[in-house]
Amino acid sequence: MVHSISILGSTGSIGRQTVEAAERLGVRVAALAANRSTELLEAQARRLHPELVAVTDETAARQLKIALADTQTRVLGGAEALTEAAALEGTDCVVTAVSGSVGLRPTLAAIERGKRIALANKETLVCAGEIVMRRAREYSAEIIPVDSEHSAIFQSLSGRGKGELERILLTASGGPFRGLTREQTYHKTPAEAVAHPNWSMGAKISVDSATMMNKGLELIEAMHLFGVPPERIQVLIHPQSVVHSAVELIDGAVIAQLGVPDMGLPIQYALTYPERLPSAAARLDLFKTGALEFFEPALENMPCLALAMDCARRGGSAPCAMSAANEQAVALFLREKISFGQIYECTAAALENIELIAGPTLEQLLDCDAAARRFVTEHWG
Ligand code: NDP
Ligand code: MG
């Protein structure tokens, strides 16, 4: 179990739940980091007494320095601040709960110091999964998934050798627009898209769940975490969100992890692993759950998932470009600059128009990420 952590994205949905878990478990929070939510950061800092608070936004950093002047907490601002929080000496784990590929460099910095990564920030693995996993092996840094499906797969694989895994069964609730056609969802509003039936999450991942891009990102995340090609990952629509995901072993046995939809448990397990401790999670009552259903995804109504599956097969810089373009498109959608249906159109157009490369370096991936964002902004921003 870990003793001292940095939380990147401490003001977000996962970050706030991580703070709760750390307080409950008696884990020291040595660093907090976010973009600009100064009020919440100040409140968190006053309660947790971290050594460092890092904020990307310079104006927010100046405000926070004044607000925390009477404390022992150091405040850092700017683009490199997140990386400083990730690399902080004396911590043994970094919870990556920022949203988007901004998490990539800090994650690598923590890996290079051999720290455990409790990984919520899936965009990092989608953007540069091969590089991240290779570095983690080189520096013997553990990557423990926080994403509920990947935590379920990780738990289901516990004690199994890699050669014993046949297939991953990746479940998806189907999001708020499950069962609707592309035409029926094309003009859905941001308020409708973020209203997820089973999970309460940040805006970006909520929209990704509505487009089903989230499941595409998760498929790529699973490929990297578990070393499995895309054709051995099956996506299943499971509206009840009780089976968080499963693995099929070579002898045909299927092992799953079940529970109520609550991120508290995967967050806690990433901190206590390999131990298990009592948690605050509500208990699963299978009598109340009722029937558990599983359906094949209707890809014709889920173009973002189909696109992600295609990028997973293409590899190279395609997943990075897709994820970056999608991030930009979702931001435009949330600002009501584009329609829901255009999220897919922007992302697909970026993939067709920017240069993609096989076997990219980290620098080439960062360039590709920037080019994809630029393309979307220039045409739709
Ligand atoms: P939120 O939008 O709720 O929070 C995002 C956090 O990241 C905030 O603390 C925000 O700071 C911070 N942040 C964003 N941009 C920057 C930046 N440029 N520099 C520093 N900090 C930044 O997101 P979620 O908690 O929902 O999701 C976080 C990650 O976890 C995502 O990758 C998501 O896919 C993944 N995830 C989330 C799940 C969930 O249940 N929410 C489930 C599984 C995975 P600020 O408040 O200052 O803007
Ligand atoms: Mg998930």
Short mmCIF file of C-alpha atoms and ligand atoms in Angstrom, two decimals:
data_model
loop_
_atom_site.label_atom_id
_atom_site.label_comp_id
_atom_site.label_asym_id
_atom_site.label_seq_id
_atom_site.Cartn_x
_atom_site.Cartn_y
_atom_site.Cartn_z
CA MET A 1 0.00 0.00 0.00
CA VAL A 2 1.18 3.54 -0.70
CA HIS A 3 2.08 6.10 1.98
CA SER A 4 2.43 9.50 0.35
CA ILE A 5 0.80 10.69 -2.88
CA SER A 6 0.54 13.54 -5.36
CA ILE A 7 -2.91 14.08 -6.83
CA LEU A 8 -2.89 15.59 -10.32
CA GLY A 9 -6.37 16.99 -10.95
CA SER A 10 -7.33 17.07 -7.25
CA THR A 11 -10.28 19.41 -7.89
CA GLY A 12 -11.99 17.14 -10.43
CA SER A 13 -14.41 14.28 -9.98
CA ILE A 14 -11.74 11.58 -9.53
CA GLY A 15 -9.42 13.97 -7.69
CA ARG A 16 -12.01 14.85 -5.04
CA GLN A 17 -12.84 11.18 -4.50
CA THR A 18 -9.11 10.45 -4.19
CA VAL A 19 -8.81 13.10 -1.48
CA GLU A 20 -11.65 11.37 0.40
CA ALA A 21 -10.03 7.94 -0.01
CA ALA A 22 -6.64 9.23 1.14
CA GLU A 23 -8.13 10.83 4.25
CA ARG A 24 -10.05 7.67 5.08
CA LEU A 25 -6.99 5.44 4.55
CA GLY A 26 -4.54 7.73 6.34
CA VAL A 27 -2.43 8.24 3.19
CA ARG A 28 -0.47 11.50 3.20
CA VAL A 29 -1.28 13.93 0.36
CA ALA A 30 2.04 15.64 -0.34
CA ALA A 31 1.05 17.51 -3.50
CA LEU A 32 -2.15 18.78 -5.08
CA ALA A 33 -2.38 19.97 -8.67
CA ALA A 34 -5.06 21.43 -10.92
CA ASN A 35 -5.57 24.06 -13.56
CA ARG A 36 -7.37 27.01 -12.00
CA SER A 37 -9.91 25.98 -9.33
CA THR A 38 -8.27 28.14 -6.69
CA GLU A 39 -11.03 28.15 -4.07
CA LEU A 40 -11.26 24.40 -3.88
CA LEU A 41 -7.46 24.04 -3.98
CA GLU A 42 -7.15 26.45 -1.08
CA ALA A 43 -9.72 24.51 0.95
CA GLN A 44 -7.99 21.21 0.14
CA ALA A 45 -4.59 22.66 1.04
CA ARG A 46 -5.82 23.99 4.38
CA ARG A 47 -7.23 20.60 5.29
CA LEU A 48 -4.43 18.36 3.98
CA HIS A 49 -1.31 20.54 4.56
CA PRO A 50 0.49 19.40 1.38
CA GLU A 51 4.08 20.36 0.73
CA LEU A 52 3.22 21.64 -2.76
CA VAL A 53 0.25 22.95 -4.69
CA ALA A 54 0.76 23.19 -8.47
CA VAL A 55 -1.51 25.15 -10.81
CA THR A 56 -1.03 25.39 -14.55
CA ASP A 57 -2.81 28.73 -14.88
CA GLU A 58 -0.38 31.54 -13.91
CA THR A 59 -3.07 33.95 -12.71
CA ALA A 60 -4.57 31.26 -10.50
CA ALA A 61 -1.09 30.52 -9.14
CA ARG A 62 -0.60 34.17 -8.14
CA GLN A 63 -3.97 34.23 -6.38
CA LEU A 64 -3.23 31.00 -4.57
CA LYS A 65 0.20 32.17 -3.43
CA ILE A 66 -1.46 35.08 -1.67
CA ALA A 67 -4.27 32.92 -0.29
CA LEU A 68 -1.85 30.36 1.18
CA ALA A 69 0.83 32.83 2.29
CA ASP A 70 0.16 32.03 5.96
CA THR A 71 0.76 28.29 5.46
CA GLN A 72 3.85 26.09 4.92
CA THR A 73 2.57 25.01 1.48
CA ARG A 74 4.67 26.01 -1.53
CA VAL A 75 2.68 27.17 -4.61
CA LEU A 76 4.01 26.66 -8.12
CA GLY A 77 2.45 27.96 -11.34
CA GLY A 78 2.87 27.39 -15.07
CA ALA A 79 3.11 24.63 -17.63
CA GLU A 80 5.81 22.71 -15.74
CA ALA A 81 4.08 22.86 -12.35
CA LEU A 82 2.16 19.59 -12.86
CA THR A 83 5.41 17.80 -13.64
CA GLU A 84 6.99 19.19 -10.47
CA ALA A 85 4.07 17.85 -8.46
CA ALA A 86 4.40 14.45 -10.16
CA ALA A 87 8.14 14.26 -9.53
CA LEU A 88 8.03 15.48 -5.91
CA GLU A 89 10.57 13.68 -3.76
CA GLY A 90 9.26 11.54 -0.93
CA THR A 91 6.01 10.44 -2.57
CA ASP A 92 5.56 6.83 -3.66
CA CYS A 93 2.50 7.27 -5.88
CA VAL A 94 1.00 9.76 -8.30
CA VAL A 95 -2.73 9.71 -8.98
CA THR A 96 -3.17 10.99 -12.53
CA ALA A 97 -6.67 12.43 -12.49
CA VAL A 98 -6.30 15.34 -14.89
CA SER A 99 -8.44 15.25 -17.97
CA GLY A 100 -6.71 15.06 -21.35
CA SER A 101 -3.25 14.49 -22.77
CA VAL A 102 -1.82 17.24 -20.53
CA GLY A 103 -1.22 14.31 -18.14
CA LEU A 104 1.41 12.71 -20.37
CA ARG A 105 4.62 14.52 -19.36
CA PRO A 106 3.89 14.47 -15.61
CA THR A 107 3.09 10.76 -15.81
CA LEU A 108 6.42 10.06 -17.52
CA ALA A 109 8.24 12.16 -14.91
CA ALA A 110 6.72 10.09 -12.10
CA ILE A 111 7.51 6.83 -13.90
CA GLU A 112 11.15 7.88 -14.28
CA ARG A 113 11.33 8.21 -10.50
CA GLY A 114 9.92 4.71 -10.06
CA LYS A 115 6.68 5.88 -8.46
CA ARG A 116 3.43 3.95 -8.66
CA ILE A 117 0.98 5.50 -11.09
CA ALA A 118 -2.67 5.23 -10.06
CA LEU A 119 -3.90 5.93 -13.57
CA ALA A 120 -7.26 7.53 -14.22
CA ASN A 121 -6.04 9.74 -17.06
CA LYS A 122 -6.69 7.37 -19.98
CA GLU A 123 -5.77 9.95 -22.65
CA THR A 124 -2.12 9.54 -21.62
CA LEU A 125 -2.11 5.85 -22.59
CA VAL A 126 -4.11 6.48 -25.74
CA CYS A 127 -1.66 9.15 -26.84
CA ALA A 128 1.60 7.37 -26.00
CA GLY A 129 0.80 3.94 -24.59
CA GLU A 130 3.81 2.14 -26.03
CA ILE A 131 6.27 4.72 -24.70
CA VAL A 132 4.58 4.95 -21.29
CA MET A 133 4.46 1.16 -20.80
CA ARG A 134 8.06 0.73 -21.99
CA ARG A 135 9.31 3.40 -19.59
CA ALA A 136 7.31 1.84 -16.75
CA ARG A 137 9.07 -1.49 -17.38
CA GLU A 138 12.48 0.21 -17.60
CA TYR A 139 12.00 2.05 -14.30
CA SER A 140 10.02 -0.73 -12.55
CA ALA A 141 7.14 1.68 -11.98
CA GLU A 142 3.78 0.00 -11.34
CA ILE A 143 0.78 1.28 -13.28
CA ILE A 144 -2.41 0.46 -11.41
CA PRO A 145 -5.57 1.33 -13.34
CA VAL A 146 -8.25 3.51 -11.73
CA ASP A 147 -10.66 3.43 -14.68
CA SER A 148 -13.39 1.08 -13.38
CA GLU A 149 -13.27 -1.34 -16.34
CA HIS A 150 -9.49 -1.63 -16.25
CA SER A 151 -9.47 -1.99 -12.49
CA ALA A 152 -11.98 -4.83 -12.95
CA ILE A 153 -9.77 -6.48 -15.58
CA PHE A 154 -6.71 -5.99 -13.38
CA GLN A 155 -8.51 -7.54 -10.40
CA SER A 156 -9.86 -10.41 -12.52
CA LEU A 157 -6.36 -11.19 -13.80
CA SER A 158 -4.86 -11.21 -10.32
CA GLY A 159 -2.47 -14.13 -10.01
CA ARG A 160 -2.76 -15.11 -13.70
CA GLY A 161 0.13 -15.24 -16.14
CA LYS A 162 -0.13 -13.22 -19.36
CA GLY A 163 -0.24 -16.42 -21.43
CA GLU A 164 -3.44 -17.50 -19.67
CA LEU A 165 -5.50 -14.57 -20.96
CA GLU A 166 -7.60 -15.29 -24.03
CA ARG A 167 -9.88 -12.23 -24.31
CA ILE A 168 -10.95 -9.13 -22.49
CA LEU A 169 -14.68 -8.45 -22.14
CA LEU A 170 -14.94 -4.67 -21.84
CA THR A 171 -18.36 -3.53 -20.64
CA ALA A 172 -20.03 -0.20 -21.46
CA SER A 173 -23.25 1.22 -20.05
CA GLY A 174 -24.08 2.72 -23.45
CA GLY A 175 -24.32 6.23 -21.98
CA PRO A 176 -27.33 8.58 -21.95
CA PHE A 177 -28.16 8.02 -25.66
CA ARG A 178 -28.16 4.22 -25.66
CA GLY A 179 -30.52 2.84 -28.29
CA LEU A 180 -30.74 6.11 -30.27
CA THR A 181 -29.65 6.49 -33.90
CA ARG A 182 -27.06 8.98 -35.19
CA GLU A 183 -29.87 11.18 -36.53
CA GLN A 184 -31.64 11.17 -33.17
CA THR A 185 -28.51 12.27 -31.29
CA TYR A 186 -27.06 14.72 -33.86
CA HIS A 187 -28.48 17.84 -32.16
CA LYS A 188 -28.35 16.73 -28.52
CA THR A 189 -27.27 19.54 -26.18
CA PRO A 190 -24.32 19.58 -23.76
CA ALA A 191 -26.76 19.36 -20.80
CA GLU A 192 -28.33 16.22 -22.29
CA ALA A 193 -24.93 14.69 -23.11
CA VAL A 194 -23.43 15.09 -19.63
CA ALA A 195 -26.44 13.55 -17.86
CA HIS A 196 -25.06 10.02 -17.52
CA PRO A 197 -27.55 7.42 -16.23
CA ASN A 198 -25.16 5.49 -13.93
CA TRP A 199 -21.99 7.52 -13.25
CA SER A 200 -21.34 11.08 -12.10
CA MET A 201 -18.15 12.28 -13.83
CA GLY A 202 -16.35 15.32 -15.26
CA ALA A 203 -17.79 17.01 -18.37
CA LYS A 204 -15.26 15.69 -20.91
CA ILE A 205 -15.57 12.01 -20.02
CA SER A 206 -19.36 12.37 -19.76
CA VAL A 207 -19.52 13.63 -23.35
CA ASP A 208 -17.13 10.83 -24.37
CA SER A 209 -19.53 8.36 -22.76
CA ALA A 210 -22.42 9.83 -24.75
CA THR A 211 -20.52 9.55 -28.07
CA MET A 212 -19.07 6.16 -27.00
CA MET A 213 -15.62 7.56 -27.71
CA ASN A 214 -14.92 6.76 -24.06
CA LYS A 215 -15.21 3.04 -24.81
CA GLY A 216 -12.90 3.45 -27.80
CA LEU A 217 -10.34 5.23 -25.63
CA GLU A 218 -10.73 2.47 -23.04
CA LEU A 219 -10.18 -0.24 -25.64
CA ILE A 220 -6.85 1.38 -26.54
CA GLU A 221 -6.06 1.87 -22.85
CA ALA A 222 -6.69 -1.86 -22.25
CA MET A 223 -4.46 -2.87 -25.19
CA HIS A 224 -1.53 -1.08 -23.58
CA LEU A 225 -2.20 -1.97 -19.95
CA PHE A 226 -2.70 -5.67 -20.61
CA GLY A 227 -0.65 -6.19 -23.78
CA VAL A 228 -3.60 -7.47 -25.85
CA PRO A 229 -4.32 -6.69 -29.54
CA PRO A 230 -7.66 -5.00 -30.34
CA GLU A 231 -9.18 -8.12 -31.91
CA ARG A 232 -8.98 -9.84 -28.51
CA ILE A 233 -11.02 -7.15 -26.76
CA GLN A 234 -14.79 -7.46 -27.03
CA VAL A 235 -16.99 -4.47 -26.20
CA LEU A 236 -20.34 -5.36 -24.62
CA ILE A 237 -23.18 -2.97 -23.87
CA HIS A 238 -24.25 -3.70 -20.30
CA PRO A 239 -26.81 -1.07 -19.22
CA GLN A 240 -26.78 -1.96 -15.50
CA SER A 241 -23.01 -1.18 -15.00
CA VAL A 242 -22.73 -3.98 -12.45
CA VAL A 243 -20.20 -6.20 -14.24
CA HIS A 244 -17.35 -3.69 -14.45
CA SER A 245 -15.54 -5.91 -17.00
CA ALA A 246 -14.29 -9.48 -17.28
CA VAL A 247 -11.54 -11.67 -18.69
CA GLU A 248 -11.84 -14.96 -20.51
CA LEU A 249 -8.94 -17.31 -19.77
CA ILE A 250 -7.53 -19.88 -22.20
CA ASP A 251 -9.50 -22.72 -20.60
CA GLY A 252 -12.76 -20.83 -21.20
CA ALA A 253 -13.27 -19.66 -17.62
CA VAL A 254 -14.67 -16.12 -17.44
CA ILE A 255 -13.74 -14.08 -14.37
CA ALA A 256 -15.42 -10.76 -13.71
CA GLN A 257 -15.46 -8.09 -11.04
CA LEU A 258 -18.88 -6.82 -9.99
CA GLY A 259 -20.01 -3.96 -7.81
CA VAL A 260 -22.20 -0.88 -7.60
CA PRO A 261 -21.14 1.94 -9.96
CA ASP A 262 -18.84 3.87 -7.58
CA MET A 263 -15.31 5.05 -8.40
CA GLY A 264 -14.42 4.95 -4.70
CA LEU A 265 -13.46 1.28 -4.88
CA PRO A 266 -11.11 1.35 -7.90
CA ILE A 267 -9.49 4.50 -6.48
CA GLN A 268 -8.97 2.86 -3.11
CA TYR A 269 -7.65 -0.37 -4.64
CA ALA A 270 -5.06 1.55 -6.68
CA LEU A 271 -3.79 2.99 -3.39
CA THR A 272 -3.97 -0.13 -1.21
CA TYR A 273 -2.89 -2.71 -3.84
CA PRO A 274 -1.94 -5.49 -3.27
CA GLU A 275 -3.78 -5.20 0.05
CA ARG A 276 -7.55 -4.98 0.42
CA LEU A 277 -9.02 -2.81 3.16
CA PRO A 278 -12.59 -2.06 4.24
CA SER A 279 -14.08 0.68 2.06
CA ALA A 280 -16.95 3.16 2.13
CA ALA A 281 -18.43 1.71 -1.08
CA ALA A 282 -22.09 0.71 -1.06
CA ARG A 283 -22.52 -3.08 -1.17
CA LEU A 284 -23.92 -4.88 -4.18
CA ASP A 285 -27.30 -6.50 -3.55
CA LEU A 286 -27.84 -8.90 -6.44
CA PHE A 287 -31.51 -9.43 -5.50
CA LYS A 288 -32.13 -5.72 -6.01
CA THR A 289 -29.97 -5.53 -9.15
CA GLY A 290 -32.32 -7.77 -11.10
CA ALA A 291 -31.49 -8.97 -14.60
CA LEU A 292 -28.07 -8.24 -16.05
CA GLU A 293 -28.17 -7.64 -19.82
CA PHE A 294 -25.44 -7.70 -22.46
CA PHE A 295 -25.76 -6.51 -26.07
CA GLU A 296 -23.46 -6.22 -29.03
CA PRO A 297 -22.75 -2.51 -29.76
CA ALA A 298 -24.58 -1.16 -32.82
CA LEU A 299 -21.49 0.41 -34.42
CA GLU A 300 -23.54 2.14 -37.15
CA ASN A 301 -24.93 4.39 -34.40
CA MET A 302 -21.57 4.76 -32.60
CA PRO A 303 -19.22 6.24 -35.20
CA CYS A 304 -16.75 7.43 -32.54
CA LEU A 305 -16.36 3.88 -31.22
CA ALA A 306 -15.91 2.54 -34.75
CA LEU A 307 -13.32 5.24 -35.44
CA ALA A 308 -11.40 4.40 -32.26
CA MET A 309 -11.43 0.69 -33.13
CA ASP A 310 -9.98 1.56 -36.51
CA CYS A 311 -7.27 3.75 -34.92
CA ALA A 312 -6.48 0.96 -32.45
CA ARG A 313 -5.77 -1.36 -35.40
CA ARG A 314 -3.76 1.29 -37.28
CA GLY A 315 -1.57 2.13 -34.27
CA GLY A 316 1.34 4.61 -34.67
CA SER A 317 0.22 8.17 -34.12
CA ALA A 318 -3.43 7.54 -35.15
CA PRO A 319 -4.80 7.05 -31.58
CA CYS A 320 -2.93 10.16 -30.40
CA ALA A 321 -4.33 12.29 -33.24
CA MET A 322 -7.82 10.92 -32.68
CA SER A 323 -7.77 11.56 -28.94
CA ALA A 324 -6.40 15.11 -29.33
CA ALA A 325 -8.92 16.02 -32.06
CA ASN A 326 -11.73 14.56 -29.97
CA GLU A 327 -10.61 16.55 -26.92
CA GLN A 328 -10.71 19.75 -28.91
CA ALA A 329 -14.05 18.87 -30.51
CA VAL A 330 -15.61 18.05 -27.12
CA ALA A 331 -14.40 21.41 -25.77
CA LEU A 332 -16.07 23.16 -28.75
CA PHE A 333 -19.26 21.16 -28.21
CA LEU A 334 -19.36 22.11 -24.52
CA ARG A 335 -19.04 25.77 -25.59
CA GLU A 336 -21.92 25.17 -28.04
CA LYS A 337 -19.74 25.97 -31.07
CA ILE A 338 -20.48 22.64 -32.75
CA SER A 339 -23.29 20.12 -32.56
CA PHE A 340 -23.08 16.72 -30.88
CA GLY A 341 -22.90 14.94 -34.25
CA GLN A 342 -20.03 17.16 -35.36
CA ILE A 343 -17.77 15.79 -32.61
CA TYR A 344 -17.33 12.69 -34.74
CA GLU A 345 -17.07 14.67 -37.99
CA CYS A 346 -14.29 16.96 -36.64
CA THR A 347 -12.34 14.04 -35.24
CA ALA A 348 -12.61 11.94 -38.40
CA ALA A 349 -11.65 14.94 -40.58
CA ALA A 350 -8.56 15.64 -38.45
CA LEU A 351 -7.46 12.03 -38.86
CA GLU A 352 -7.82 12.27 -42.63
CA ASN A 353 -5.99 15.55 -42.94
CA ILE A 354 -3.00 15.47 -40.63
CA GLU A 355 0.12 13.45 -41.24
CA LEU A 356 0.18 10.16 -39.34
CA ILE A 357 3.31 8.15 -38.66
CA ALA A 358 4.19 4.61 -37.63
CA GLY A 359 6.48 4.16 -34.61
CA PRO A 360 6.45 7.81 -33.50
CA THR A 361 8.82 9.27 -30.89
CA LEU A 362 7.46 11.21 -27.93
CA GLU A 363 8.25 14.51 -29.67
CA GLN A 364 6.45 13.36 -32.82
CA LEU A 365 3.41 12.38 -30.76
CA LEU A 366 3.33 15.76 -29.07
CA ASP A 367 3.55 17.43 -32.50
CA CYS A 368 0.77 15.20 -33.78
CA ASP A 369 -1.39 16.05 -30.76
CA ALA A 370 -0.86 19.78 -31.42
CA ALA A 371 -1.53 19.41 -35.17
CA ALA A 372 -4.82 17.59 -34.55
CA ARG A 373 -5.99 20.29 -32.12
CA ARG A 374 -4.94 23.03 -34.53
CA PHE A 375 -6.83 21.40 -37.37
CA VAL A 376 -10.06 21.24 -35.38
CA THR A 377 -9.72 24.80 -34.07
CA GLU A 378 -8.92 26.24 -37.51
CA HIS A 379 -11.94 24.61 -39.13
CA TRP A 380 -14.56 24.73 -36.38
CA GLY A 381 -13.27 26.92 -33.52
P1 NDP B 1 -12.83 16.55 -14.23
O1 NDP B 1 -13.14 17.38 -15.41
O2 NDP B 1 -13.84 16.41 -13.17
O3 NDP B 1 -11.49 17.09 -13.55
C1 NDP B 1 -10.36 17.37 -14.32
C2 NDP B 1 -9.23 17.78 -13.39
O4 NDP B 1 -8.07 18.04 -14.20
C3 NDP B 1 -9.50 19.06 -12.61
O5 NDP B 1 -8.85 18.99 -11.36
C4 NDP B 1 -8.83 20.13 -13.49
O6 NDP B 1 -8.43 21.30 -12.77
C5 NDP B 1 -7.60 19.35 -13.94
N1 NDP B 1 -7.01 19.88 -15.16
C6 NDP B 1 -7.58 19.97 -16.38
N2 NDP B 1 -6.73 20.56 -17.26
C7 NDP B 1 -5.60 20.83 -16.56
C8 NDP B 1 -4.36 21.45 -16.88
N3 NDP B 1 -4.12 21.91 -18.11
N4 NDP B 1 -3.43 21.56 -15.90
C9 NDP B 1 -3.69 21.11 -14.66
N5 NDP B 1 -4.83 20.52 -14.30
C10 NDP B 1 -5.78 20.39 -15.24
O7 NDP B 1 -12.39 15.12 -14.80
P2 NDP B 1 -12.64 13.66 -14.20
O8 NDP B 1 -12.20 13.60 -12.78
O9 NDP B 1 -13.99 13.20 -14.55
O10 NDP B 1 -11.62 12.79 -15.10
C11 NDP B 1 -10.23 12.85 -14.92
C12 NDP B 1 -9.58 11.73 -15.73
O11 NDP B 1 -10.01 10.48 -15.21
C13 NDP B 1 -9.95 11.74 -17.21
O12 NDP B 1 -8.88 11.31 -17.98
C14 NDP B 1 -11.07 10.71 -17.28
O13 NDP B 1 -11.17 10.09 -18.54
C15 NDP B 1 -10.62 9.72 -16.22
N6 NDP B 1 -11.72 8.94 -15.62
C16 NDP B 1 -12.72 9.55 -14.92
C17 NDP B 1 -13.77 8.84 -14.37
C18 NDP B 1 -14.84 9.51 -13.55
O14 NDP B 1 -15.65 8.82 -12.93
N7 NDP B 1 -14.88 10.82 -13.46
C19 NDP B 1 -13.85 7.39 -14.53
C20 NDP B 1 -12.73 6.82 -15.24
C21 NDP B 1 -11.72 7.58 -15.77
P3 NDP B 1 -9.44 22.58 -12.61
O15 NDP B 1 -10.51 22.15 -11.63
O16 NDP B 1 -8.56 23.63 -12.01
O17 NDP B 1 -9.97 22.90 -13.95
MG MG B 2 -14.30 3.66 -17.50
#
